[in-house]
Amino acid sequence: MTLVVTVVAALFLSGCGGDSQERERQRREAEDMVYAAYLAKDYPRIIELVDSFKPLGNFSEGKACYWLGYAYDRMMQKRMAELYWKTGIAAVENSTDDEDVRVYAGITNRLTGLLNTWTEYEAALKVAIPATERLKSLGRDTTSEYNNMLIYIGCCQSRLGLRDDKTFNSLEEAYNAQLNNIKKHPNAVTYRDAIIGVINISYNYLEIADYEKARLWLERMRQLIEGYKKQADARPDYAEKQLARYNIYLARALEGLKFKDEAAEAYRQFCQTDFFQTAEGKILASDYLRLAGRWQDAADNFGSMDELMKAFGTSYSLENIQQMLLKKYEVNMKAGRIDTARAVSMTIAERLDSAITLSRSAEAREEAAVHEKELEMTAENERNVRQRHISQVITMAALIIFLIIYIIVRHRMGARLEKAHNELKTAYDQLEETTTVKERMESELRIARDIQMSMVPSVFPSVEGIDMYASMTPAKEVGGDLYNFLRKGDKLYFCIGDVSGKGVPASLFMAIVTRGFRTLALTGRTPAEIATRLNNELTENNEQGMFVTMFICMYDLKQRRIEYCNAGHNPPIIGNVHCAFLDVKETNAPLGLWPDLEYAGEEMDLPSGSMMLLYTDGLNEAENCRQEQYGEDRIIELLTSLSAGSCRDVVEALKADVDRFRDGAEQNDDLTLLVFSSNL
């Protein structure tokens, strides 16, 4: 049988030899058409061409997967790009053919970059490290793809906090390789490749606040730009843009190192460039301005945000809300532009729910497309297997009868194997779908938590004789507790609240309450007036019947008196050496239940050195494994022992004591604490 198979194979190959030149011509034409679509940035056209050429044999499995993954990546379909690139790696990773090795280098470089962009650093390292080791063993460690992956490795390791010597070795090897490449081929292209790599390294160190290393790499970036400018084929506009980028990055690094005058000079030079006049340049400058505390300039620059989003065709996704709108809210708040900040906070509250919905919809569509493509790939593989079986039957049936028996037996075995494969695949798909949905929900809730936590202040009033500190710890990813404060002239407003319910609805209601409190406090109204007006706002269109308990205070810095209004909340604890619950006589209803209520307030003198604790029921109702509650007596006892400490010490001590009391039990409710003390 071996002899027969050998003879048939030889006849088949000799018959195909005459067509080899024609097939090579068709392959070159196919590659030229795909490359033309690449230059035109026509990504759907790339997919169409590759899908039509691959069945004809004009593209290998690896090269087809490279181009398909590239096109889907550019179309922002991450899962589809990842699917094709991983399939391509599997097709060529064991081949030593020159073309397959080049494809392998290209795919692993692209996939590493994709995973790094989506902050999946561990996954990126799992691709890049074995890829660089394999390329080095094959003598392909001088390519730009190899150098790029070394840079990705170093950056990912630094983001994960791995050993600094590992990061240093990867980045230095990449940099030295780029210098050697420039030395061998001194032209604009080699310089530009090196500049891009050093930009990525510098930005990475700026993002992790390692300003000393960022400054080292920025100096290398400047030297490369100067070398680029001397090349005959250099583009002046490219050099100017990268020099502008160097100046703004340098300003950020110098500011981080406390060299404020030098940082300001670097920023001044950046402002003199054409790049600064673009929306991208202004947003890029905001990182330095925020670090330098130049809130007015930062707020001005963020006025270009809508222009930038329009230029890049982006919308209000969860990532944009987190990375741009929150920064815009922060700089306008700290610049004192309350109306703009309020408008941004309203945009966040309005867009958050739709952004989550759009994100789920987009991911569901991509998930469905990936699943369909996986089924198509499986079906194509099965068709190929069947075609090979049929050709073998036709070829061998005319020569030897027992080969038919062999094929029948093999076919039956294949059918059983196919059934087992399909059953395994079904189980795998179900597991993958469950895991993907869970990961997506966890990611969305993490982003929602970041947005919510950014809406409560973390920088407390700096007033002589006044001490204040607060903390909010949600029981789940997002919660309904809140605290806030605002100084208006000689009056310091502060409050604490607990929204009914849990999850995203409670967090959105919390955002509305927080915004309303700050808006009304800016008008200088009393706590009772604030509660009355806020209640009327919350009862409008409140079809879900949500409400919030609040304790609102206003401390007069001159008269040293506190006015307060309790809207159905736990009474605070007050005292100096001896602590006790405040005797609240006016018990008002929670906010949001009934319209047109008139809320009553009270006032009192606050003796010097007195401390006031406002808290939510996540403190006194905290439970341990035996379902025992923390209780009010423990709070009084601990506060009495901490009467001489700072407000921050009191908050941290309470949180630590509650953790010890739980003894491993899961947190059963949001925990929010606010401590106020006056020594006036």
PDB file of N, CA, C and O in Angstrom, residues 144 147-152 155 170-171 174-175 178 189-205 217-218 220-221 224 238 242 245 249:
ATOM      1  N   SER A 144      11.744  44.765  13.518  1.00  0.00           N
ATOM      2  CA  SER A 144      10.998  45.764  14.280  1.00  0.00           C
ATOM      3  C   SER A 144       9.936  45.091  15.147  1.00  0.00           C
ATOM      4  O   SER A 144       9.644  45.560  16.250  1.00  0.00           O
ATOM      5  N   ASN A 147      11.595  43.957  18.357  1.00  0.00           N
ATOM      6  CA  ASN A 147      11.866  45.097  19.239  1.00  0.00           C
ATOM      7  C   ASN A 147      10.584  45.622  19.877  1.00  0.00           C
ATOM      8  O   ASN A 147      10.564  45.991  21.060  1.00  0.00           O
ATOM      9  N   ASN A 148       9.511  45.688  19.084  1.00  0.00           N
ATOM     10  CA  ASN A 148       8.231  46.162  19.631  1.00  0.00           C
ATOM     11  C   ASN A 148       7.775  45.276  20.780  1.00  0.00           C
ATOM     12  O   ASN A 148       7.284  45.765  21.805  1.00  0.00           O
ATOM     13  N   MET A 149       7.912  43.951  20.597  1.00  0.00           N
ATOM     14  CA  MET A 149       7.464  43.047  21.657  1.00  0.00           C
ATOM     15  C   MET A 149       8.338  43.166  22.907  1.00  0.00           C
ATOM     16  O   MET A 149       7.844  43.013  24.024  1.00  0.00           O
ATOM     17  N   LEU A 150       9.633  43.453  22.742  1.00  0.00           N
ATOM     18  CA  LEU A 150      10.475  43.695  23.911  1.00  0.00           C
ATOM     19  C   LEU A 150       9.976  44.908  24.692  1.00  0.00           C
ATOM     20  O   LEU A 150       9.952  44.914  25.928  1.00  0.00           O
ATOM     21  N   ILE A 151       9.567  45.948  23.955  1.00  0.00           N
ATOM     22  CA  ILE A 151       9.040  47.152  24.608  1.00  0.00           C
ATOM     23  C   ILE A 151       7.732  46.827  25.323  1.00  0.00           C
ATOM     24  O   ILE A 151       7.507  47.236  26.465  1.00  0.00           O
ATOM     25  N   TYR A 152       6.852  46.074  24.646  1.00  0.00           N
ATOM     26  CA  TYR A 152       5.595  45.689  25.291  1.00  0.00           C
ATOM     27  C   TYR A 152       5.869  44.874  26.555  1.00  0.00           C
ATOM     28  O   TYR A 152       5.190  45.054  27.578  1.00  0.00           O
ATOM     29  N   CYS A 155       7.016  47.258  29.338  1.00  0.00           N
ATOM     30  CA  CYS A 155       5.910  48.098  29.815  1.00  0.00           C
ATOM     31  C   CYS A 155       4.901  47.275  30.625  1.00  0.00           C
ATOM     32  O   CYS A 155       4.433  47.717  31.678  1.00  0.00           O
ATOM     33  N   SER A 170      14.675  44.283  29.208  1.00  0.00           N
ATOM     34  CA  SER A 170      13.847  44.234  27.992  1.00  0.00           C
ATOM     35  C   SER A 170      13.902  45.547  27.234  1.00  0.00           C
ATOM     36  O   SER A 170      14.098  45.582  26.014  1.00  0.00           O
ATOM     37  N   LEU A 171      13.728  46.654  27.961  1.00  0.00           N
ATOM     38  CA  LEU A 171      13.691  47.962  27.300  1.00  0.00           C
ATOM     39  C   LEU A 171      15.057  48.353  26.762  1.00  0.00           C
ATOM     40  O   LEU A 171      15.163  48.923  25.667  1.00  0.00           O
ATOM     41  N   ALA A 174      15.782  46.423  23.557  1.00  0.00           N
ATOM     42  CA  ALA A 174      15.041  46.992  22.423  1.00  0.00           C
ATOM     43  C   ALA A 174      15.680  48.289  21.952  1.00  0.00           C
ATOM     44  O   ALA A 174      15.829  48.522  20.742  1.00  0.00           O
ATOM     45  N   TYR A 175      16.057  49.147  22.886  1.00  0.00           N
ATOM     46  CA  TYR A 175      16.655  50.444  22.517  1.00  0.00           C
ATOM     47  C   TYR A 175      17.987  50.245  21.799  1.00  0.00           C
ATOM     48  O   TYR A 175      18.266  50.892  20.777  1.00  0.00           O
ATOM     49  N   GLN A 178      17.472  49.118  18.313  1.00  0.00           N
ATOM     50  CA  GLN A 178      17.053  50.213  17.442  1.00  0.00           C
ATOM     51  C   GLN A 178      18.238  51.088  17.046  1.00  0.00           C
ATOM     52  O   GLN A 178      18.344  51.533  15.897  1.00  0.00           O
ATOM     53  N   VAL A 189      13.017  56.364   8.280  1.00  0.00           N
ATOM     54  CA  VAL A 189      12.166  55.248   8.711  1.00  0.00           C
ATOM     55  C   VAL A 189      12.717  54.599   9.977  1.00  0.00           C
ATOM     56  O   VAL A 189      11.974  54.347  10.938  1.00  0.00           O
ATOM     57  N   THR A 190      14.018  54.303  10.002  1.00  0.00           N
ATOM     58  CA  THR A 190      14.595  53.665  11.186  1.00  0.00           C
ATOM     59  C   THR A 190      14.544  54.596  12.401  1.00  0.00           C
ATOM     60  O   THR A 190      14.305  54.150  13.526  1.00  0.00           O
ATOM     61  N   TYR A 191      14.786  55.896  12.164  1.00  0.00           N
ATOM     62  CA  TYR A 191      14.665  56.853  13.272  1.00  0.00           C
ATOM     63  C   TYR A 191      13.234  56.918  13.787  1.00  0.00           C
ATOM     64  O   TYR A 191      12.991  56.975  15.003  1.00  0.00           O
ATOM     65  N   ARG A 192      12.261  56.911  12.857  1.00  0.00           N
ATOM     66  CA  ARG A 192      10.864  57.020  13.271  1.00  0.00           C
ATOM     67  C   ARG A 192      10.449  55.793  14.090  1.00  0.00           C
ATOM     68  O   ARG A 192       9.728  55.909  15.087  1.00  0.00           O
ATOM     69  N   ASP A 193      10.893  54.596  13.673  1.00  0.00           N
ATOM     70  CA  ASP A 193      10.589  53.386  14.447  1.00  0.00           C
ATOM     71  C   ASP A 193      11.128  53.496  15.868  1.00  0.00           C
ATOM     72  O   ASP A 193      10.457  53.121  16.843  1.00  0.00           O
ATOM     73  N   ALA A 194      12.352  54.017  15.987  1.00  0.00           N
ATOM     74  CA  ALA A 194      12.966  54.165  17.307  1.00  0.00           C
ATOM     75  C   ALA A 194      12.226  55.210  18.143  1.00  0.00           C
ATOM     76  O   ALA A 194      12.007  55.037  19.347  1.00  0.00           O
ATOM     77  N   ILE A 195      11.836  56.317  17.501  1.00  0.00           N
ATOM     78  CA  ILE A 195      11.120  57.377  18.225  1.00  0.00           C
ATOM     79  C   ILE A 195       9.803  56.852  18.780  1.00  0.00           C
ATOM     80  O   ILE A 195       9.441  57.100  19.935  1.00  0.00           O
ATOM     81  N   ILE A 196       9.052  56.100  17.963  1.00  0.00           N
ATOM     82  CA  ILE A 196       7.773  55.555  18.409  1.00  0.00           C
ATOM     83  C   ILE A 196       7.966  54.643  19.621  1.00  0.00           C
ATOM     84  O   ILE A 196       7.208  54.695  20.589  1.00  0.00           O
ATOM     85  N   GLY A 197       9.005  53.803  19.564  1.00  0.00           N
ATOM     86  CA  GLY A 197       9.265  52.911  20.690  1.00  0.00           C
ATOM     87  C   GLY A 197       9.583  53.666  21.967  1.00  0.00           C
ATOM     88  O   GLY A 197       9.064  53.346  23.044  1.00  0.00           O
ATOM     89  N   VAL A 198      10.426  54.705  21.874  1.00  0.00           N
ATOM     90  CA  VAL A 198      10.806  55.474  23.058  1.00  0.00           C
ATOM     91  C   VAL A 198       9.625  56.286  23.582  1.00  0.00           C
ATOM     92  O   VAL A 198       9.476  56.487  24.792  1.00  0.00           O
ATOM     93  N   ILE A 199       8.746  56.765  22.680  1.00  0.00           N
ATOM     94  CA  ILE A 199       7.526  57.464  23.119  1.00  0.00           C
ATOM     95  C   ILE A 199       6.684  56.530  23.992  1.00  0.00           C
ATOM     96  O   ILE A 199       6.194  56.924  25.059  1.00  0.00           O
ATOM     97  N   ASN A 200       6.497  55.289  23.543  1.00  0.00           N
ATOM     98  CA  ASN A 200       5.694  54.330  24.309  1.00  0.00           C
ATOM     99  C   ASN A 200       6.301  54.064  25.680  1.00  0.00           C
ATOM    100  O   ASN A 200       5.592  53.975  26.684  1.00  0.00           O
ATOM    101  N   ILE A 201       7.630  53.951  25.722  1.00  0.00           N
ATOM    102  CA  ILE A 201       8.300  53.700  27.007  1.00  0.00           C
ATOM    103  C   ILE A 201       8.142  54.901  27.931  1.00  0.00           C
ATOM    104  O   ILE A 201       7.818  54.766  29.120  1.00  0.00           O
ATOM    105  N   SER A 202       8.376  56.117  27.401  1.00  0.00           N
ATOM    106  CA  SER A 202       8.261  57.333  28.215  1.00  0.00           C
ATOM    107  C   SER A 202       6.858  57.484  28.774  1.00  0.00           C
ATOM    108  O   SER A 202       6.661  57.782  29.955  1.00  0.00           O
ATOM    109  N   TYR A 203       5.863  57.279  27.910  1.00  0.00           N
ATOM    110  CA  TYR A 203       4.464  57.428  28.350  1.00  0.00           C
ATOM    111  C   TYR A 203       4.131  56.398  29.432  1.00  0.00           C
ATOM    112  O   TYR A 203       3.428  56.702  30.398  1.00  0.00           O
ATOM    113  N   ASN A 204       4.646  55.187  29.269  1.00  0.00           N
ATOM    114  CA  ASN A 204       4.398  54.146  30.268  1.00  0.00           C
ATOM    115  C   ASN A 204       4.922  54.570  31.639  1.00  0.00           C
ATOM    116  O   ASN A 204       4.232  54.429  32.646  1.00  0.00           O
ATOM    117  N   TYR A 205       6.156  55.103  31.699  1.00  0.00           N
ATOM    118  CA  TYR A 205       6.710  55.521  32.979  1.00  0.00           C
ATOM    119  C   TYR A 205       5.980  56.728  33.549  1.00  0.00           C
ATOM    120  O   TYR A 205       5.847  56.868  34.770  1.00  0.00           O
ATOM    121  N   TRP A 217      14.269  58.427  29.567  1.00  0.00           N
ATOM    122  CA  TRP A 217      13.834  58.034  28.225  1.00  0.00           C
ATOM    123  C   TRP A 217      13.442  59.237  27.379  1.00  0.00           C
ATOM    124  O   TRP A 217      13.582  59.214  26.145  1.00  0.00           O
ATOM    125  N   LEU A 218      12.978  60.303  28.001  1.00  0.00           N
ATOM    126  CA  LEU A 218      12.648  61.506  27.239  1.00  0.00           C
ATOM    127  C   LEU A 218      13.901  62.152  26.667  1.00  0.00           C
ATOM    128  O   LEU A 218      13.877  62.727  25.570  1.00  0.00           O
ATOM    129  N   ARG A 220      16.484  60.489  25.673  1.00  0.00           N
ATOM    130  CA  ARG A 220      16.776  59.662  24.503  1.00  0.00           C
ATOM    131  C   ARG A 220      15.840  60.002  23.341  1.00  0.00           C
ATOM    132  O   ARG A 220      16.248  60.011  22.182  1.00  0.00           O
ATOM    133  N   MET A 221      14.595  60.298  23.679  1.00  0.00           N
ATOM    134  CA  MET A 221      13.632  60.687  22.650  1.00  0.00           C
ATOM    135  C   MET A 221      14.085  61.973  21.958  1.00  0.00           C
ATOM    136  O   MET A 221      14.020  62.093  20.722  1.00  0.00           O
ATOM    137  N   LEU A 224      16.918  61.270  19.540  1.00  0.00           N
ATOM    138  CA  LEU A 224      16.446  60.608  18.319  1.00  0.00           C
ATOM    139  C   LEU A 224      15.740  61.592  17.395  1.00  0.00           C
ATOM    140  O   LEU A 224      15.887  61.522  16.166  1.00  0.00           O
ATOM    141  N   TYR A 238       6.393  66.070  11.017  1.00  0.00           N
ATOM    142  CA  TYR A 238       6.488  64.953  11.961  1.00  0.00           C
ATOM    143  C   TYR A 238       7.468  65.290  13.083  1.00  0.00           C
ATOM    144  O   TYR A 238       7.195  65.051  14.267  1.00  0.00           O
ATOM    145  N   GLN A 242       6.522  65.566  17.146  1.00  0.00           N
ATOM    146  CA  GLN A 242       7.162  64.732  18.170  1.00  0.00           C
ATOM    147  C   GLN A 242       7.966  65.578  19.157  1.00  0.00           C
ATOM    148  O   GLN A 242       8.054  65.227  20.339  1.00  0.00           O
ATOM    149  N   ARG A 245       5.438  66.825  21.513  1.00  0.00           N
ATOM    150  CA  ARG A 245       5.086  65.745  22.448  1.00  0.00           C
ATOM    151  C   ARG A 245       6.176  65.584  23.508  1.00  0.00           C
ATOM    152  O   ARG A 245       5.891  65.378  24.687  1.00  0.00           O
ATOM    153  N   TYR A 249       5.531  65.974  27.563  1.00  0.00           N
ATOM    154  CA  TYR A 249       5.901  64.852  28.432  1.00  0.00           C
ATOM    155  C   TYR A 249       6.963  65.282  29.448  1.00  0.00           C
ATOM    156  O   TYR A 249       6.919  64.882  30.619  1.00  0.00           O
TER     157      TYR A 249
END
